[in-house]
PDB file with one MODEL, atoms N, CA, C and O in Angstrom:
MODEL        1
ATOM      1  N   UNK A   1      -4.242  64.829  27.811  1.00  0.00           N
ATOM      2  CA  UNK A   1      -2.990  65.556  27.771  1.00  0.00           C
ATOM      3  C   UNK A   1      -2.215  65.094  26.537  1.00  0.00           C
ATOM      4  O   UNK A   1      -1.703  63.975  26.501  1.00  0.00           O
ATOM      5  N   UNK A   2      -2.154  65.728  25.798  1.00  0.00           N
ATOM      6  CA  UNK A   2      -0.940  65.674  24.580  1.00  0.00           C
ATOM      7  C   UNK A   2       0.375  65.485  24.750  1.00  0.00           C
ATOM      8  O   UNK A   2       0.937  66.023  25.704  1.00  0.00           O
ATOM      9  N   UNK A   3       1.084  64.680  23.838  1.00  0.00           N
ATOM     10  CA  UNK A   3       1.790  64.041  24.185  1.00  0.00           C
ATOM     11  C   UNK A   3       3.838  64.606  24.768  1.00  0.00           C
ATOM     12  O   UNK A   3       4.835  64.209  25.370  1.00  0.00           O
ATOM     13  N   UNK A   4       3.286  65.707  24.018  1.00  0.00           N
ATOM     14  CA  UNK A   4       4.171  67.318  24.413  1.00  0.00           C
ATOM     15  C   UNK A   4       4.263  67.821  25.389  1.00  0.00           C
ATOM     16  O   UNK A   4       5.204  68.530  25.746  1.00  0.00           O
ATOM     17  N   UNK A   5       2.995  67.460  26.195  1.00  0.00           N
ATOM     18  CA  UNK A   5       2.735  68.279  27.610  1.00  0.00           C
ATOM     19  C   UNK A   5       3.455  67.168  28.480  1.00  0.00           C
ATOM     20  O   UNK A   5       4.342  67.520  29.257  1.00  0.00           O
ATOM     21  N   UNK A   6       3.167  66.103  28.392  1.00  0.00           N
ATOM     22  CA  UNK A   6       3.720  64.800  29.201  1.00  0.00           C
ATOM     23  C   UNK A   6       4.914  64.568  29.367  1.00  0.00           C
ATOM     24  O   UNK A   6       5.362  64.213  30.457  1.00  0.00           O
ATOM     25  N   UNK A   7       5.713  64.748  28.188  1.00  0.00           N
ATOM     26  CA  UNK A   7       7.317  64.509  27.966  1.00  0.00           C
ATOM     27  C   UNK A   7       7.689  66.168  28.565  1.00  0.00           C
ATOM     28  O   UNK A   7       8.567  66.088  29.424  1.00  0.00           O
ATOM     29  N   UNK A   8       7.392  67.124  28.402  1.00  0.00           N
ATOM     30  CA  UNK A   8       7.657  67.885  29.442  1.00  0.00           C
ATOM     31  C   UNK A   8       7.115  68.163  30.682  1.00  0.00           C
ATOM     32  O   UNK A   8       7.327  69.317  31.053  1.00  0.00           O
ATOM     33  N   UNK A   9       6.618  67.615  31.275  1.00  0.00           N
ATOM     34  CA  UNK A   9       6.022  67.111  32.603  1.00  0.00           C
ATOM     35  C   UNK A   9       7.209  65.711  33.013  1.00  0.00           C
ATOM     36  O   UNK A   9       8.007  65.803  33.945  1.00  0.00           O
ATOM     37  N   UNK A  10       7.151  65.047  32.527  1.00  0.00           N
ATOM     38  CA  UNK A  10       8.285  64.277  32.772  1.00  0.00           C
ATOM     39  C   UNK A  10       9.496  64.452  33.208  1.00  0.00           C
ATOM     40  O   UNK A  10       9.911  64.000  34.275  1.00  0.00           O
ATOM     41  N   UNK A  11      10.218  65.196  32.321  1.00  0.00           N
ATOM     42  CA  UNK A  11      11.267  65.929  31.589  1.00  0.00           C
ATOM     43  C   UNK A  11      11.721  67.232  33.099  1.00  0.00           C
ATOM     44  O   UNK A  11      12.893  67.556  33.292  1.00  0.00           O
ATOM     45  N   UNK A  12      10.840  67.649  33.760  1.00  0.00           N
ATOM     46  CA  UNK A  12      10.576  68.479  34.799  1.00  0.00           C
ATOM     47  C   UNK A  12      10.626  67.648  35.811  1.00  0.00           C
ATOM     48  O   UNK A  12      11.605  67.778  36.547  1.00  0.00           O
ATOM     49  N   UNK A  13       9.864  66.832  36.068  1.00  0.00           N
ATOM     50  CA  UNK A  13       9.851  65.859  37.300  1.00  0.00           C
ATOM     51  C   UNK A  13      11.276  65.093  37.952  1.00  0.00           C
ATOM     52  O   UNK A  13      11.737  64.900  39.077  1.00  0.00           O
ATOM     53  N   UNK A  14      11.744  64.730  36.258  1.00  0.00           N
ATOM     54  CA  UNK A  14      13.483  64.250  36.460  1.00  0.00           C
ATOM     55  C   UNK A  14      14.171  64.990  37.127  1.00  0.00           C
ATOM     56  O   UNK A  14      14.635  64.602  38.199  1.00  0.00           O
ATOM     57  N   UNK A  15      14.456  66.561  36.519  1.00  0.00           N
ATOM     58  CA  UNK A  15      14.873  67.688  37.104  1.00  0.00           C
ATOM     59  C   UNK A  15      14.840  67.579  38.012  1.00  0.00           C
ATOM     60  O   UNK A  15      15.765  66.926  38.493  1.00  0.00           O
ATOM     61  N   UNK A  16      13.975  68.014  38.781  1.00  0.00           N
ATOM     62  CA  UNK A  16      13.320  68.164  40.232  1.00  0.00           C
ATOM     63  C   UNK A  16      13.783  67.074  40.923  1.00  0.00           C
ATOM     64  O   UNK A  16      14.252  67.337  42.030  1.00  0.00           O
ATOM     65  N   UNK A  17      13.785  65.760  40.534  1.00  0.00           N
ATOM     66  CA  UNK A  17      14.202  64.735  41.789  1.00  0.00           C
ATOM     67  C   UNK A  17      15.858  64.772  41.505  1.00  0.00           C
ATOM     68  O   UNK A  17      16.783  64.676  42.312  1.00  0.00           O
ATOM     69  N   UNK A  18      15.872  64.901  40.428  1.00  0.00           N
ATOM     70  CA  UNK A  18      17.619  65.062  40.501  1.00  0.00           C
ATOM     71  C   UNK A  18      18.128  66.499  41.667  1.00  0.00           C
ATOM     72  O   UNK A  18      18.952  66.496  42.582  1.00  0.00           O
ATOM     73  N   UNK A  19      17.201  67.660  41.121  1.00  0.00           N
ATOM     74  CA  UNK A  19      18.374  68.329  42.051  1.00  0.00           C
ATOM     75  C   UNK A  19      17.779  68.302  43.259  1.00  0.00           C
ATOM     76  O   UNK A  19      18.393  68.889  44.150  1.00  0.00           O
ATOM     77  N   UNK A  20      16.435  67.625  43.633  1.00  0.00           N
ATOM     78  CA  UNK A  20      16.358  67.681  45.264  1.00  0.00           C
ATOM     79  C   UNK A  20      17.563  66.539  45.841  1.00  0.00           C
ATOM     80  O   UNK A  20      18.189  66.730  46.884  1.00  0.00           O
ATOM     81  N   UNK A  21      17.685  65.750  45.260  1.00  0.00           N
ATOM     82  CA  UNK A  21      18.912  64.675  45.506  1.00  0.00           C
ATOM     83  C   UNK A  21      20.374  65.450  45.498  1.00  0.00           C
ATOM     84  O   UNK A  21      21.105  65.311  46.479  1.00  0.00           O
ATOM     85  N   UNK A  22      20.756  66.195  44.480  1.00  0.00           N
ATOM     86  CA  UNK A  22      21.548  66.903  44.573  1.00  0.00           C
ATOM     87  C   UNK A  22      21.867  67.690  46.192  1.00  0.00           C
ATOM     88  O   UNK A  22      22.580  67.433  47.162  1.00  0.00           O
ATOM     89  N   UNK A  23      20.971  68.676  45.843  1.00  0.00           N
ATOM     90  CA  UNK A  23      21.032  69.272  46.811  1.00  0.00           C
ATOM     91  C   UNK A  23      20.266  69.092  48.405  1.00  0.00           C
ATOM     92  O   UNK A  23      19.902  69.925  49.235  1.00  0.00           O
ATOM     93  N   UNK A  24      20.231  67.765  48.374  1.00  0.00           N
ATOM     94  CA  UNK A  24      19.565  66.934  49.860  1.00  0.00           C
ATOM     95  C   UNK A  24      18.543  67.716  50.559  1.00  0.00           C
ATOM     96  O   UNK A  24      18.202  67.561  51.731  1.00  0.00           O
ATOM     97  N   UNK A  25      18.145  68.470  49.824  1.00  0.00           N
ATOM     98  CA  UNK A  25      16.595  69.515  50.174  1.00  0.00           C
ATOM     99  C   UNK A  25      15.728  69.798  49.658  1.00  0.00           C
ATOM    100  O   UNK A  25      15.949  70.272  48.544  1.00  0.00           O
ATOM    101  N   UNK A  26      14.625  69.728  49.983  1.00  0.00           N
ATOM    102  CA  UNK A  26      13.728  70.524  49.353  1.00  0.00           C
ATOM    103  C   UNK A  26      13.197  71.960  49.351  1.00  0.00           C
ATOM    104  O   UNK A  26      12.390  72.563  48.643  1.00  0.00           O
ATOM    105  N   UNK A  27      14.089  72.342  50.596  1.00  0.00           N
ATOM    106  CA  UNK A  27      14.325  74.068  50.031  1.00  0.00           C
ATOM    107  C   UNK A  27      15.057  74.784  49.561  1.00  0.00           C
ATOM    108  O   UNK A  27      14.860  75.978  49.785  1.00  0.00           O
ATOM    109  N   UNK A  28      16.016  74.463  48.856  1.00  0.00           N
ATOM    110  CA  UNK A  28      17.047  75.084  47.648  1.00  0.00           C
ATOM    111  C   UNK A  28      16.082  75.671  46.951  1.00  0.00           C
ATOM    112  O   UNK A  28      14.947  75.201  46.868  1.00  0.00           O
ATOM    113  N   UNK A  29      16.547  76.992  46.267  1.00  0.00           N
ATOM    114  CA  UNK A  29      16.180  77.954  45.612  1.00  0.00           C
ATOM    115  C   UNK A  29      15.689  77.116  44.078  1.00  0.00           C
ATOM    116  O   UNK A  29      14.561  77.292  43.617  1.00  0.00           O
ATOM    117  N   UNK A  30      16.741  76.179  43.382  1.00  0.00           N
ATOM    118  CA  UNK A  30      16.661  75.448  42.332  1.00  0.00           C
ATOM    119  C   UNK A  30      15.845  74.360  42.735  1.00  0.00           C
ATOM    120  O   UNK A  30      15.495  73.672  41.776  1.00  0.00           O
ATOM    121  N   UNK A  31      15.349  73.909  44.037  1.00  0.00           N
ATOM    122  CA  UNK A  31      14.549  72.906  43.724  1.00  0.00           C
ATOM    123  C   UNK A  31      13.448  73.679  44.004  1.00  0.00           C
ATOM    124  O   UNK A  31      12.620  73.397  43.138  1.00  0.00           O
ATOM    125  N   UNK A  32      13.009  74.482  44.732  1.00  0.00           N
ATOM    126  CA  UNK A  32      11.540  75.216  44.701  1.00  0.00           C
ATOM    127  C   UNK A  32      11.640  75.761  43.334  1.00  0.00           C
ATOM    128  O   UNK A  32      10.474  75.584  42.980  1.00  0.00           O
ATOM    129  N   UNK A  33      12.190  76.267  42.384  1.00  0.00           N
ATOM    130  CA  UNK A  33      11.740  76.816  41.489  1.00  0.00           C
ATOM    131  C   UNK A  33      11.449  75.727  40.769  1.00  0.00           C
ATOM    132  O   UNK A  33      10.219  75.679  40.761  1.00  0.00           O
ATOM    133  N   UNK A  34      11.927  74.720  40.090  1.00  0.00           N
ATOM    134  CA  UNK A  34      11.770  73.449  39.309  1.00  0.00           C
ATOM    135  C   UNK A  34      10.571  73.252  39.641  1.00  0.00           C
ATOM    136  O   UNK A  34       9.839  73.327  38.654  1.00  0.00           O
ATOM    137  N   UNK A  35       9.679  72.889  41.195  1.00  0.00           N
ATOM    138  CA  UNK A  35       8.465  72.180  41.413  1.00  0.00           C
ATOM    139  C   UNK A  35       7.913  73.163  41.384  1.00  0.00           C
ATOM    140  O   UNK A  35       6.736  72.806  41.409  1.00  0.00           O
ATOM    141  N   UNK A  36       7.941  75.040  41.316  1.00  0.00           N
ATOM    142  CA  UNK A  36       6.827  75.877  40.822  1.00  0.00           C
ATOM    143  C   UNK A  36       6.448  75.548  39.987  1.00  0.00           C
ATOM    144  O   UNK A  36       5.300  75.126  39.846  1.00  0.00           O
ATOM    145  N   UNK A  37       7.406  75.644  39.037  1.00  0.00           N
ATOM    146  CA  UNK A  37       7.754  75.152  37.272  1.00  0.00           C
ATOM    147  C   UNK A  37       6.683  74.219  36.701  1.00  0.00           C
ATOM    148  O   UNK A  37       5.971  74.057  35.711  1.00  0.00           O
ATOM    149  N   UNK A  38       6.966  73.724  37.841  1.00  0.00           N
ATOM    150  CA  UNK A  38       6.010  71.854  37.553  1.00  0.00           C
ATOM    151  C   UNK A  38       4.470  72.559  37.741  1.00  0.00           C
ATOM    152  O   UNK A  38       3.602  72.948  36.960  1.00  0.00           O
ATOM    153  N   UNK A  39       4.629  72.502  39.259  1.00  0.00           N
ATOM    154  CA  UNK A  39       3.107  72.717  39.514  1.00  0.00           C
ATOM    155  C   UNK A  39       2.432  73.303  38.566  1.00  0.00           C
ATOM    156  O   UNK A  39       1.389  72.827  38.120  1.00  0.00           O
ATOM    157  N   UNK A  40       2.945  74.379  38.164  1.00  0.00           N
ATOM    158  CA  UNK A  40       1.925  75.318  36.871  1.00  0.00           C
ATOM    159  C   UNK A  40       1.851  74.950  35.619  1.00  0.00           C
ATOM    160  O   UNK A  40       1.027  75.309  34.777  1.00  0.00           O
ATOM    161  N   UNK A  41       3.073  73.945  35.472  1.00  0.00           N
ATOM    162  CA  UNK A  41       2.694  73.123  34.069  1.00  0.00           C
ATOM    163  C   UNK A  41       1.003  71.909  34.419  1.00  0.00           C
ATOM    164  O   UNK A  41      -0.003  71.832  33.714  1.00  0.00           O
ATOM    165  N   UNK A  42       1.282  71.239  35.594  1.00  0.00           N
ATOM    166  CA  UNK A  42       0.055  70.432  35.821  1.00  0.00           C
ATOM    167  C   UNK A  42      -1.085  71.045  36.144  1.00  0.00           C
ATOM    168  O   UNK A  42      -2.111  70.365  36.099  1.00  0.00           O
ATOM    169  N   UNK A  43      -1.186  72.704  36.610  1.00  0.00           N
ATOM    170  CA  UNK A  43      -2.268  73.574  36.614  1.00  0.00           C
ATOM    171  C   UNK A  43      -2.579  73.275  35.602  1.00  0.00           C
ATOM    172  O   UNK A  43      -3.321  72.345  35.287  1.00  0.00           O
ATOM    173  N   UNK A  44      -1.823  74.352  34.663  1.00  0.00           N
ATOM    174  CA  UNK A  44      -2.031  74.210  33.424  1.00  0.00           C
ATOM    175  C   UNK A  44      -3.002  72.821  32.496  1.00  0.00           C
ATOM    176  O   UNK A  44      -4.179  72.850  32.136  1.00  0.00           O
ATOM    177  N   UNK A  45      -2.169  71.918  32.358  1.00  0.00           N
ATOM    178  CA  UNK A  45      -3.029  70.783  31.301  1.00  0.00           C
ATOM    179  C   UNK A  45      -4.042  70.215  32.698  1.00  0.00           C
ATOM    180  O   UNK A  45      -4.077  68.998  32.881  1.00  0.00           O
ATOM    181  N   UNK A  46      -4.355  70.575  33.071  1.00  0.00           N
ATOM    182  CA  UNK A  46      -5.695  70.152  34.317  1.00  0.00           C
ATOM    183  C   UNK A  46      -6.288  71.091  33.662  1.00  0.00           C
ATOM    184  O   UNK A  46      -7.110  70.609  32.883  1.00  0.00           O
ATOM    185  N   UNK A  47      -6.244  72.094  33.633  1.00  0.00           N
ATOM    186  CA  UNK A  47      -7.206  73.400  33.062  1.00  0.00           C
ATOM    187  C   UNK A  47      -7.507  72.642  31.772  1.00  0.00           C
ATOM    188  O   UNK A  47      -8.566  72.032  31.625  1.00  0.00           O
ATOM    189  N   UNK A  48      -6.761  72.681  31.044  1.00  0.00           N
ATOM    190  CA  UNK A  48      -6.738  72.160  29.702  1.00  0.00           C
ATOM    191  C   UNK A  48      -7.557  71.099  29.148  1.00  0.00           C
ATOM    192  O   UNK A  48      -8.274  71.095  28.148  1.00  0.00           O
ATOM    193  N   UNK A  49      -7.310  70.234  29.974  1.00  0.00           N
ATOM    194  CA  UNK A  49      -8.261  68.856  29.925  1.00  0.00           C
ATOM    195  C   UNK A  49      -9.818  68.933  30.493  1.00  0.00           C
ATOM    196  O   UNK A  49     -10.641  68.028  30.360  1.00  0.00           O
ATOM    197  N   UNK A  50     -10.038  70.137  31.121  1.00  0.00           N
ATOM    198  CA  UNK A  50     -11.215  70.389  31.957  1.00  0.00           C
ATOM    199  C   UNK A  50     -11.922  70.813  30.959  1.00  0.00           C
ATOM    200  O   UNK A  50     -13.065  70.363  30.881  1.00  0.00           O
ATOM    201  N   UNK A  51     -11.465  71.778  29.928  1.00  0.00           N
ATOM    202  CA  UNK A  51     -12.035  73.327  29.345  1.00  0.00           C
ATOM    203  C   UNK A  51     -12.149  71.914  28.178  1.00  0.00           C
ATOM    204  O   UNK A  51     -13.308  71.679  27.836  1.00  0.00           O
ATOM    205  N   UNK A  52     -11.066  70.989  27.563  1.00  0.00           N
ATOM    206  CA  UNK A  52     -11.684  70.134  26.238  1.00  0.00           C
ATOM    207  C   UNK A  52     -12.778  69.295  26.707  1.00  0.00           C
ATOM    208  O   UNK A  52     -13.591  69.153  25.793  1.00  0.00           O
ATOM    209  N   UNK A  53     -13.154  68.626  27.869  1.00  0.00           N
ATOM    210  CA  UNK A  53     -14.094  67.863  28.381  1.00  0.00           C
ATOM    211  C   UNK A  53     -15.185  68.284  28.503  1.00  0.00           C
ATOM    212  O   UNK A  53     -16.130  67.507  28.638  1.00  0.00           O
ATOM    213  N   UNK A  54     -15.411  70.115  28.483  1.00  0.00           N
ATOM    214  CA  UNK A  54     -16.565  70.807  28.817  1.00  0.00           C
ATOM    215  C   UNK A  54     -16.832  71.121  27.516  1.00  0.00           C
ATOM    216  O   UNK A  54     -18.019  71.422  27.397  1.00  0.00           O
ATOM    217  N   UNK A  55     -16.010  71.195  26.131  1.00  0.00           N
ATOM    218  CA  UNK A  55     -16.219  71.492  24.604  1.00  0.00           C
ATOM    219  C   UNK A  55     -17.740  70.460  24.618  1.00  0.00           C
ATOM    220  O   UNK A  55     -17.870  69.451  25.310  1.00  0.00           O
ATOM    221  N   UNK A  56     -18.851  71.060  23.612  1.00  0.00           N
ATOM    222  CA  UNK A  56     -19.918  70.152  22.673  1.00  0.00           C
ATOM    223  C   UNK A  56     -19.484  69.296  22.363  1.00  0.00           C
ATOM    224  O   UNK A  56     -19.904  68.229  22.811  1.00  0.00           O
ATOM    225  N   UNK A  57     -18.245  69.334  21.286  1.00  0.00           N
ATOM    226  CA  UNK A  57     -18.090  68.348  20.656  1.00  0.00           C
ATOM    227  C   UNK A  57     -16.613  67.181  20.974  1.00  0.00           C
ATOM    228  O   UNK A  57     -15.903  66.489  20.244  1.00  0.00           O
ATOM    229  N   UNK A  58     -16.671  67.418  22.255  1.00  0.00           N
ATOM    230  CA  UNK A  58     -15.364  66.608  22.970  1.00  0.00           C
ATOM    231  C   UNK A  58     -16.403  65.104  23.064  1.00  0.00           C
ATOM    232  O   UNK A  58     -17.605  64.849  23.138  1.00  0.00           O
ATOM    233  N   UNK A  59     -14.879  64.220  22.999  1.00  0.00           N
ATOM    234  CA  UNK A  59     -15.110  62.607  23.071  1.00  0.00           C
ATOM    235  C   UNK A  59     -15.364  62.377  24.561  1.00  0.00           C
ATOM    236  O   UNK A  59     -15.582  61.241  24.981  1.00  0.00           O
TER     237      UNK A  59
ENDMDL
END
């Protein structure tokens, strides 16, 4: 994972525990959307890291 993807993976995660704290739930509209947010960013570079690991010429 590059180092772009991480600091916004991060950067999201803060979010997310801030406003589930905020808003003392985890079903607020703003905290389910934040951890969609998330989830499909970590879909995402999971895919990512799968598809460079399956490249010929990956380390």
């Amino acid at each position: 994972m590059d180092n772009l993807t991480n600091r916004r993976l991060e950067r999201l995660r803060g979010q997310l525990v801030a406003a589930a704290m905020r808003k003392q739930t985890f079903m607020h509209r703003e905290v389910l959307l934040l951890s969609q947010t998330l989830d499909q960013l970590i879909v995402k570079a999971q895919t990512d890291k799968r598809k460079s690991l399956n490249e010929p010429n990956a380390n």
